[in-house]
Amino acid sequence: MLLTGRGARNGFALPLHALRRTTNVLVVVTITFFGLLLVTFLIGRVVPIDPVLAVVGDRATAEVYQRTRVELGLDLPLYEQFYFYAVKVLHGDFGRSVLTSNPVLTDIIRFFPATLELATLATIFGVALGVPLGVLAAANQGRWQDQAIRVVGLLGYSIPIFWLGLVGLLVFYADLGWVAGPGRLDVGYDDIVDPITGLLLVDSLLEGEWQIFLNAVSHIILPAALLGYFSLAYISRMTRSFMLEQLRQEYIVTARVKGLAERRIIWRHAFGNVLLPLVTVIALSYANLLEGSVLTETVFAWPGIGSYITNSLLNADMNAVLGGTIVVGVVFIGLNLASDMLYRSLDPRTR
Amino acid sequence: MKRSAFTIIGGLVLALSGGIAAAATPPDTVVMAKQIDDIISLDPGESFEFSGSEAIGNMYNRLIGYNLKNVSELYGDLAQSWSVADDGKTYTFKMKPGIKFASGNPVTAADAAWSIQRAVILNKSPGFILAQFGFDKDNVAKKVRATDPSTLVIETEKAVAPTFFYYCLTAVVGSVIDMKTAMAHEKAGDFGNDWLKTNSAGSGPYKLRSWRANESYTLEANENYFGPKPKNKRVIVRHVAESATQQLLLEKGDIDYARNLTKDQLDSLAKNADVKIDKGLKGSILYLGLNQKNPNLAKPEVREALKYLVDYQGIQKNIVSATHAVHQSFLPIGFLGAIEDEPYKLDVAKAKELLAKAGLPNGFSVTMDTRSTSPITDIAQAIQATFAQAGVKLEIIPGDGKQTLTKYRARNHDIYIGQWGPDYQDPHTNAETFAMNVDNSDDAKSKTLAWRNAWNIPEMTKETQAAVLEKDAKKREAIYQKLQREHQKTSPFVIMFQEVEVAARRANVDGFVIGPSFDNNLYAGIAKH
């Protein structure tokens, strides 16, 4: 996305080109970051919420209020506030969150893995089902399979996830008892696994805690499936339209005339060409999930980055909001770069 | 491919379903689901939020406490006896002997003195509760001192009503902290503030095992506690923001207590034999603030008319039956001097008459800043409907809590639907905010609720200031009663409800005490059967 312009086509032909490309990337990334920082900072300062309130609460005396305002640097002109903040961020200091009284980085390290775990599983789910469904729909355009898949996709788009989450809990957790309830673990398993990666599924395996691993799986499976359903809806629709475009091409007609098996035409010839744009779609959908789905996190009491940022924003806890935004920004840019590289390795013309 | 994916998922679900059925909480552990994202700190000298107060109330003791059933009765918590000298300014406390902190250190008068001194010097949000007796960072070491390990002497600046002083000491900020433990973690002269945010150093029935913001806190029974042993080993309070999720967890038996259920959820649980409901009257009051900067609202007849345009009983019955009781004066039931008068009910004819007298026979248009939370939004809509019956067109401006509060504090609202909880258990806390406005200018130092609504009341301010100096408790009570009746008639506050705190629990668990203040929601009696 970000780098699919001229730079991408130059490939790795010459070291000089590679150098220039890297410089380009760095410049673009830096500008994007700076813009991100500035815009978020400004939004944070113009929202009609008093950040001092988040620190001292509604009852503080005028004196305490004023002192805190000065401590937070809110008495300075806006450009100075931004300068101080930017300098600190460049030194790797995101400041302290008012709400959690932790350094923002510590918070992010704690909350982000919960989201990462959820989003990764959801994306795996969405891709594993969404892509085949999209191909199937395109191959059977206009027939009942296509209609059925469209309905599935449409439902995924249009049902509020909040509602679906609650109904999912009601059916699979409360009624059937197939999966565990909200939260990442049962209460009895809290605080047993030491965080290594922060990903419970990985950490519990690394430490050989099978019981905890199973418990974590039974907790994550429902929210991951629901989020996965939403990315499935998106991915299957996009796959379908990419496939339809390819199936209309002349080389497909040629292949059919040559008498190739339909299965081979679809999977080898058409799908091979669909892979390219699909990578970008999947990367974007993954990035979206990594921002954290606030509603899902709320319903499932999932301590993720989405609810962290939202809660901080509603309390004008600007250090936390900015820190979170930077992380999400890094994720977006990182995934864009990754999909770019993948793009290049998949498309022989770009080599 | 599609089929195989379904097979895999189906198999996984089936494989798991065996292992996790019938998850009950461990027998010696109490698990609660509650909205605890308001906690900023667990340092008693800093915490001023509802959830934080509750946790601290279970970990620390104060010098004196009050009987939860009869708030006017004080008892010694860490203090054995206390008295005030004839000058009305010198208080002497004798500490109970042989009490230890969770660390094993003895509780001494020096700890008590230090705890008050640090709260005053740190001067965080709740610091004023102690500082209002004339302490500041320069004089507090002299005015609050331990004369020997068991004697604490406190000199106040003015001779105030002793009850006023005692009740302020019962607040969370009056908690006695283990000086040695806290000072061992001091950083840059912070009196251990940074460490105490996430650790405890008290003598109460529990100590803090962990607090993870927005996630959970865990309290563990304190083996050195001097009172009756807690009936459980640990209490885990998990942050569950969504009340529907809390309900599911409770019905399923994965938690013992659900603390934030709505009226509808409580109604639906009434039929469930596995679930019981605990209730307790809280000091929090729900009111409308009418900004006197709005020329229509500034008319006395309009203020009175609006008090006749709220369907108190209807709202109570239909919207907040489980969580609020009708209450129309600024002191909540349970406070010295509280009155139960309910002079107002929905009376459209009377309101129309008053509006006509105010020169507004056809009503007027006005806005109300409303937090988008249940049940505030529903109450606002009910008020909108009854206001309309007399031609008052109410526009509801929805917003987030901090957002509407920012506007309210800047006096930019017309009407604000607000909630006010007392800071400590003395009537002065509410009298001060509802009936005192020393300086009505925009840059005033003291920004009480009366100030926020630009209500200029020099006379009533004097009366309120006098009430706090009255030494005779009976006379003091009478002053507050008179003040409230006058306030009911003239004030720009439509006081509507007093909060009832509700906790839904599994039927096999009981013993949770819901006291009048958040810091006396007590866990120690909770037992499983």
JSON list of C-alpha atoms in Angstrom, two decimals, chain A residues 157-300:
[
{"chain": "A", "resi": 157, "resn": "TYR", "atom": "CA", "xyz": [-21.15, -7.40, 7.91]},
{"chain": "A", "resi": 158, "resn": "SER", "atom": "CA", "xyz": [-24.45, -6.32, 9.29]},
{"chain": "A", "resi": 159, "resn": "ILE", "atom": "CA", "xyz": [-24.95, -7.98, 12.67]},
{"chain": "A", "resi": 160, "resn": "PRO", "atom": "CA", "xyz": [-23.56, -5.81, 15.45]},
{"chain": "A", "resi": 161, "resn": "ILE", "atom": "CA", "xyz": [-20.66, -7.69, 17.01]},
{"chain": "A", "resi": 162, "resn": "PHE", "atom": "CA", "xyz": [-21.80, -6.61, 20.43]},
{"chain": "A", "resi": 163, "resn": "TRP", "atom": "CA", "xyz": [-25.06, -8.47, 20.02]},
{"chain": "A", "resi": 164, "resn": "LEU", "atom": "CA", "xyz": [-23.46, -11.45, 18.36]},
{"chain": "A", "resi": 165, "resn": "GLY", "atom": "CA", "xyz": [-20.90, -11.68, 21.16]},
{"chain": "A", "resi": 166, "resn": "LEU", "atom": "CA", "xyz": [-23.58, -11.73, 23.83]},
{"chain": "A", "resi": 167, "resn": "VAL", "atom": "CA", "xyz": [-25.67, -14.30, 21.97]},
{"chain": "A", "resi": 168, "resn": "GLY", "atom": "CA", "xyz": [-22.56, -16.38, 21.40]},
{"chain": "A", "resi": 169, "resn": "LEU", "atom": "CA", "xyz": [-21.84, -16.32, 25.12]},
{"chain": "A", "resi": 170, "resn": "LEU", "atom": "CA", "xyz": [-25.43, -17.14, 25.93]},
{"chain": "A", "resi": 171, "resn": "VAL", "atom": "CA", "xyz": [-25.52, -20.15, 23.63]},
{"chain": "A", "resi": 172, "resn": "PHE", "atom": "CA", "xyz": [-22.03, -21.63, 23.76]},
{"chain": "A", "resi": 173, "resn": "TYR", "atom": "CA", "xyz": [-21.03, -20.64, 27.27]},
{"chain": "A", "resi": 174, "resn": "ALA", "atom": "CA", "xyz": [-24.18, -20.30, 29.36]},
{"chain": "A", "resi": 175, "resn": "ASP", "atom": "CA", "xyz": [-26.45, -22.86, 27.70]},
{"chain": "A", "resi": 176, "resn": "LEU", "atom": "CA", "xyz": [-24.28, -25.49, 26.07]},
{"chain": "A", "resi": 177, "resn": "GLY", "atom": "CA", "xyz": [-21.20, -25.04, 28.24]},
{"chain": "A", "resi": 178, "resn": "TRP", "atom": "CA", "xyz": [-18.91, -25.81, 25.29]},
{"chain": "A", "resi": 179, "resn": "VAL", "atom": "CA", "xyz": [-16.54, -22.94, 25.87]},
{"chain": "A", "resi": 180, "resn": "ALA", "atom": "CA", "xyz": [-15.35, -21.00, 28.90]},
{"chain": "A", "resi": 181, "resn": "GLY", "atom": "CA", "xyz": [-16.73, -17.58, 29.70]},
{"chain": "A", "resi": 182, "resn": "PRO", "atom": "CA", "xyz": [-15.36, -14.04, 29.48]},
{"chain": "A", "resi": 183, "resn": "GLY", "atom": "CA", "xyz": [-11.79, -13.24, 30.43]},
{"chain": "A", "resi": 184, "resn": "ARG", "atom": "CA", "xyz": [-8.55, -14.85, 29.28]},
{"chain": "A", "resi": 185, "resn": "LEU", "atom": "CA", "xyz": [-8.46, -17.55, 31.96]},
{"chain": "A", "resi": 186, "resn": "ASP", "atom": "CA", "xyz": [-10.54, -18.99, 34.77]},
{"chain": "A", "resi": 187, "resn": "VAL", "atom": "CA", "xyz": [-9.92, -17.14, 38.01]},
{"chain": "A", "resi": 188, "resn": "GLY", "atom": "CA", "xyz": [-8.16, -20.13, 39.57]},
{"chain": "A", "resi": 189, "resn": "TYR", "atom": "CA", "xyz": [-5.48, -20.05, 36.85]},
{"chain": "A", "resi": 190, "resn": "ASP", "atom": "CA", "xyz": [-4.68, -16.36, 37.20]},
{"chain": "A", "resi": 191, "resn": "ASP", "atom": "CA", "xyz": [-1.09, -15.38, 37.93]},
{"chain": "A", "resi": 192, "resn": "ILE", "atom": "CA", "xyz": [0.36, -18.88, 37.48]},
{"chain": "A", "resi": 193, "resn": "VAL", "atom": "CA", "xyz": [1.96, -18.53, 34.09]},
{"chain": "A", "resi": 194, "resn": "ASP", "atom": "CA", "xyz": [4.84, -16.06, 34.05]},
{"chain": "A", "resi": 195, "resn": "PRO", "atom": "CA", "xyz": [4.60, -13.78, 31.06]},
{"chain": "A", "resi": 196, "resn": "ILE", "atom": "CA", "xyz": [7.38, -14.52, 28.57]},
{"chain": "A", "resi": 197, "resn": "THR", "atom": "CA", "xyz": [5.80, -13.41, 25.34]},
{"chain": "A", "resi": 198, "resn": "GLY", "atom": "CA", "xyz": [2.57, -12.24, 26.96]},
{"chain": "A", "resi": 199, "resn": "LEU", "atom": "CA", "xyz": [0.69, -14.61, 24.67]},
{"chain": "A", "resi": 200, "resn": "LEU", "atom": "CA", "xyz": [-1.01, -17.00, 27.06]},
{"chain": "A", "resi": 201, "resn": "LEU", "atom": "CA", "xyz": [-1.30, -19.78, 24.51]},
{"chain": "A", "resi": 202, "resn": "VAL", "atom": "CA", "xyz": [2.43, -19.67, 23.85]},
{"chain": "A", "resi": 203, "resn": "ASP", "atom": "CA", "xyz": [3.59, -19.05, 27.42]},
{"chain": "A", "resi": 204, "resn": "SER", "atom": "CA", "xyz": [1.53, -21.86, 28.90]},
{"chain": "A", "resi": 205, "resn": "LEU", "atom": "CA", "xyz": [2.99, -24.26, 26.36]},
{"chain": "A", "resi": 206, "resn": "LEU", "atom": "CA", "xyz": [6.52, -23.04, 26.94]},
{"chain": "A", "resi": 207, "resn": "GLU", "atom": "CA", "xyz": [6.09, -23.62, 30.64]},
{"chain": "A", "resi": 208, "resn": "GLY", "atom": "CA", "xyz": [4.42, -26.98, 30.13]},
{"chain": "A", "resi": 209, "resn": "GLU", "atom": "CA", "xyz": [1.16, -25.92, 31.79]},
{"chain": "A", "resi": 210, "resn": "TRP", "atom": "CA", "xyz": [-1.26, -28.01, 29.75]},
{"chain": "A", "resi": 211, "resn": "GLN", "atom": "CA", "xyz": [-4.27, -27.36, 31.92]},
{"chain": "A", "resi": 212, "resn": "ILE", "atom": "CA", "xyz": [-3.79, -23.64, 31.55]},
{"chain": "A", "resi": 213, "resn": "PHE", "atom": "CA", "xyz": [-3.23, -23.95, 27.83]},
{"chain": "A", "resi": 214, "resn": "LEU", "atom": "CA", "xyz": [-6.52, -25.80, 27.43]},
{"chain": "A", "resi": 215, "resn": "ASN", "atom": "CA", "xyz": [-8.28, -23.28, 29.64]},
{"chain": "A", "resi": 216, "resn": "ALA", "atom": "CA", "xyz": [-6.85, -20.40, 27.60]},
{"chain": "A", "resi": 217, "resn": "VAL", "atom": "CA", "xyz": [-7.98, -22.09, 24.38]},
{"chain": "A", "resi": 218, "resn": "SER", "atom": "CA", "xyz": [-11.48, -22.56, 25.69]},
{"chain": "A", "resi": 219, "resn": "HIS", "atom": "CA", "xyz": [-11.58, -18.88, 26.64]},
{"chain": "A", "resi": 220, "resn": "ILE", "atom": "CA", "xyz": [-10.23, -17.51, 23.38]},
{"chain": "A", "resi": 221, "resn": "ILE", "atom": "CA", "xyz": [-12.06, -19.72, 20.95]},
{"chain": "A", "resi": 222, "resn": "LEU", "atom": "CA", "xyz": [-15.40, -17.93, 21.02]},
{"chain": "A", "resi": 223, "resn": "PRO", "atom": "CA", "xyz": [-14.20, -14.32, 20.71]},
{"chain": "A", "resi": 224, "resn": "ALA", "atom": "CA", "xyz": [-11.64, -15.41, 18.11]},
{"chain": "A", "resi": 225, "resn": "ALA", "atom": "CA", "xyz": [-14.30, -17.24, 16.11]},
{"chain": "A", "resi": 226, "resn": "LEU", "atom": "CA", "xyz": [-16.60, -14.21, 16.23]},
{"chain": "A", "resi": 227, "resn": "LEU", "atom": "CA", "xyz": [-13.93, -11.77, 15.17]},
{"chain": "A", "resi": 228, "resn": "GLY", "atom": "CA", "xyz": [-12.84, -14.32, 12.60]},
{"chain": "A", "resi": 229, "resn": "TYR", "atom": "CA", "xyz": [-16.36, -14.40, 11.24]},
{"chain": "A", "resi": 230, "resn": "PHE", "atom": "CA", "xyz": [-16.16, -10.69, 10.58]},
{"chain": "A", "resi": 231, "resn": "SER", "atom": "CA", "xyz": [-12.87, -10.92, 8.78]},
{"chain": "A", "resi": 232, "resn": "LEU", "atom": "CA", "xyz": [-14.25, -13.96, 6.94]},
{"chain": "A", "resi": 233, "resn": "ALA", "atom": "CA", "xyz": [-17.13, -11.83, 5.69]},
{"chain": "A", "resi": 234, "resn": "TYR", "atom": "CA", "xyz": [-14.74, -9.24, 4.34]},
{"chain": "A", "resi": 235, "resn": "ILE", "atom": "CA", "xyz": [-12.14, -11.63, 2.99]},
{"chain": "A", "resi": 236, "resn": "SER", "atom": "CA", "xyz": [-14.67, -13.89, 1.22]},
{"chain": "A", "resi": 237, "resn": "ARG", "atom": "CA", "xyz": [-16.32, -10.94, -0.53]},
{"chain": "A", "resi": 238, "resn": "MET", "atom": "CA", "xyz": [-13.01, -9.55, -1.68]},
{"chain": "A", "resi": 239, "resn": "THR", "atom": "CA", "xyz": [-11.80, -12.97, -2.81]},
{"chain": "A", "resi": 240, "resn": "ARG", "atom": "CA", "xyz": [-15.01, -13.44, -4.78]},
{"chain": "A", "resi": 241, "resn": "SER", "atom": "CA", "xyz": [-14.71, -10.17, -6.65]},
{"chain": "A", "resi": 242, "resn": "PHE", "atom": "CA", "xyz": [-10.98, -10.66, -7.39]},
{"chain": "A", "resi": 243, "resn": "MET", "atom": "CA", "xyz": [-11.73, -14.16, -8.65]},
{"chain": "A", "resi": 244, "resn": "LEU", "atom": "CA", "xyz": [-14.60, -12.99, -10.85]},
{"chain": "A", "resi": 245, "resn": "GLU", "atom": "CA", "xyz": [-12.32, -10.46, -12.44]},
{"chain": "A", "resi": 246, "resn": "GLN", "atom": "CA", "xyz": [-9.72, -13.11, -13.20]},
{"chain": "A", "resi": 247, "resn": "LEU", "atom": "CA", "xyz": [-12.26, -15.64, -14.46]},
{"chain": "A", "resi": 248, "resn": "ARG", "atom": "CA", "xyz": [-13.35, -13.12, -17.10]},
{"chain": "A", "resi": 249, "resn": "GLN", "atom": "CA", "xyz": [-9.81, -12.88, -18.52]},
{"chain": "A", "resi": 250, "resn": "GLU", "atom": "CA", "xyz": [-8.87, -14.33, -21.85]},
{"chain": "A", "resi": 251, "resn": "TYR", "atom": "CA", "xyz": [-6.21, -16.70, -20.47]},
{"chain": "A", "resi": 252, "resn": "ILE", "atom": "CA", "xyz": [-8.95, -18.49, -18.56]},
{"chain": "A", "resi": 253, "resn": "VAL", "atom": "CA", "xyz": [-10.98, -18.88, -21.73]},
{"chain": "A", "resi": 254, "resn": "THR", "atom": "CA", "xyz": [-7.85, -20.23, -23.41]},
{"chain": "A", "resi": 255, "resn": "ALA", "atom": "CA", "xyz": [-7.27, -22.68, -20.60]},
{"chain": "A", "resi": 256, "resn": "ARG", "atom": "CA", "xyz": [-10.85, -23.88, -20.80]},
{"chain": "A", "resi": 257, "resn": "VAL", "atom": "CA", "xyz": [-10.63, -24.25, -24.59]},
{"chain": "A", "resi": 258, "resn": "LYS", "atom": "CA", "xyz": [-7.48, -26.32, -24.09]},
{"chain": "A", "resi": 259, "resn": "GLY", "atom": "CA", "xyz": [-9.65, -28.63, -21.96]},
{"chain": "A", "resi": 260, "resn": "LEU", "atom": "CA", "xyz": [-7.90, -28.16, -18.62]},
{"chain": "A", "resi": 261, "resn": "ALA", "atom": "CA", "xyz": [-9.73, -29.43, -15.56]},
{"chain": "A", "resi": 262, "resn": "GLU", "atom": "CA", "xyz": [-11.92, -26.72, -14.02]},
{"chain": "A", "resi": 263, "resn": "ARG", "atom": "CA", "xyz": [-10.37, -27.31, -10.59]},
{"chain": "A", "resi": 264, "resn": "ARG", "atom": "CA", "xyz": [-6.92, -26.66, -12.05]},
{"chain": "A", "resi": 265, "resn": "ILE", "atom": "CA", "xyz": [-8.12, -23.54, -13.88]},
{"chain": "A", "resi": 266, "resn": "ILE", "atom": "CA", "xyz": [-9.59, -22.09, -10.74]},
{"chain": "A", "resi": 267, "resn": "TRP", "atom": "CA", "xyz": [-6.94, -22.94, -8.20]},
{"chain": "A", "resi": 268, "resn": "ARG", "atom": "CA", "xyz": [-3.79, -22.84, -10.26]},
{"chain": "A", "resi": 269, "resn": "HIS", "atom": "CA", "xyz": [-4.46, -20.22, -12.90]},
{"chain": "A", "resi": 270, "resn": "ALA", "atom": "CA", "xyz": [-7.04, -17.79, -11.54]},
{"chain": "A", "resi": 271, "resn": "PHE", "atom": "CA", "xyz": [-6.28, -18.10, -7.86]},
{"chain": "A", "resi": 272, "resn": "GLY", "atom": "CA", "xyz": [-2.58, -17.70, -8.45]},
{"chain": "A", "resi": 273, "resn": "ASN", "atom": "CA", "xyz": [-3.26, -14.23, -9.76]},
{"chain": "A", "resi": 274, "resn": "VAL", "atom": "CA", "xyz": [-5.74, -13.38, -7.02]},
{"chain": "A", "resi": 275, "resn": "LEU", "atom": "CA", "xyz": [-3.17, -14.07, -4.32]},
{"chain": "A", "resi": 276, "resn": "LEU", "atom": "CA", "xyz": [-1.46, -10.77, -4.92]},
{"chain": "A", "resi": 277, "resn": "PRO", "atom": "CA", "xyz": [-4.24, -8.31, -4.14]},
{"chain": "A", "resi": 278, "resn": "LEU", "atom": "CA", "xyz": [-5.52, -10.72, -1.51]},
{"chain": "A", "resi": 279, "resn": "VAL", "atom": "CA", "xyz": [-2.35, -10.36, 0.53]},
{"chain": "A", "resi": 280, "resn": "THR", "atom": "CA", "xyz": [-3.02, -6.66, 0.94]},
{"chain": "A", "resi": 281, "resn": "VAL", "atom": "CA", "xyz": [-6.64, -7.29, 1.90]},
{"chain": "A", "resi": 282, "resn": "ILE", "atom": "CA", "xyz": [-5.66, -9.84, 4.51]},
{"chain": "A", "resi": 283, "resn": "ALA", "atom": "CA", "xyz": [-2.91, -7.63, 5.89]},
{"chain": "A", "resi": 284, "resn": "LEU", "atom": "CA", "xyz": [-5.34, -4.74, 6.25]},
{"chain": "A", "resi": 285, "resn": "SER", "atom": "CA", "xyz": [-7.98, -6.87, 7.89]},
{"chain": "A", "resi": 286, "resn": "TYR", "atom": "CA", "xyz": [-5.35, -8.22, 10.30]},
{"chain": "A", "resi": 287, "resn": "ALA", "atom": "CA", "xyz": [-4.16, -4.71, 11.07]},
{"chain": "A", "resi": 288, "resn": "ASN", "atom": "CA", "xyz": [-7.74, -3.69, 11.78]},
{"chain": "A", "resi": 289, "resn": "LEU", "atom": "CA", "xyz": [-8.13, -6.49, 14.27]},
{"chain": "A", "resi": 290, "resn": "LEU", "atom": "CA", "xyz": [-4.83, -5.58, 15.90]},
{"chain": "A", "resi": 291, "resn": "GLU", "atom": "CA", "xyz": [-6.16, -2.14, 16.71]},
{"chain": "A", "resi": 292, "resn": "GLY", "atom": "CA", "xyz": [-8.30, -4.02, 19.11]},
{"chain": "A", "resi": 293, "resn": "SER", "atom": "CA", "xyz": [-12.01, -4.50, 18.80]},
{"chain": "A", "resi": 294, "resn": "VAL", "atom": "CA", "xyz": [-13.38, -2.45, 21.64]},
{"chain": "A", "resi": 295, "resn": "LEU", "atom": "CA", "xyz": [-16.82, -4.01, 21.59]},
{"chain": "A", "resi": 296, "resn": "THR", "atom": "CA", "xyz": [-15.58, -7.58, 21.53]},
{"chain": "A", "resi": 297, "resn": "GLU", "atom": "CA", "xyz": [-13.10, -6.80, 24.27]},
{"chain": "A", "resi": 298, "resn": "THR", "atom": "CA", "xyz": [-15.89, -5.27, 26.34]},
{"chain": "A", "resi": 299, "resn": "VAL", "atom": "CA", "xyz": [-18.31, -8.15, 25.98]},
{"chain": "A", "resi": 300, "resn": "PHE", "atom": "CA", "xyz": [-15.64, -10.76, 26.65]}
]
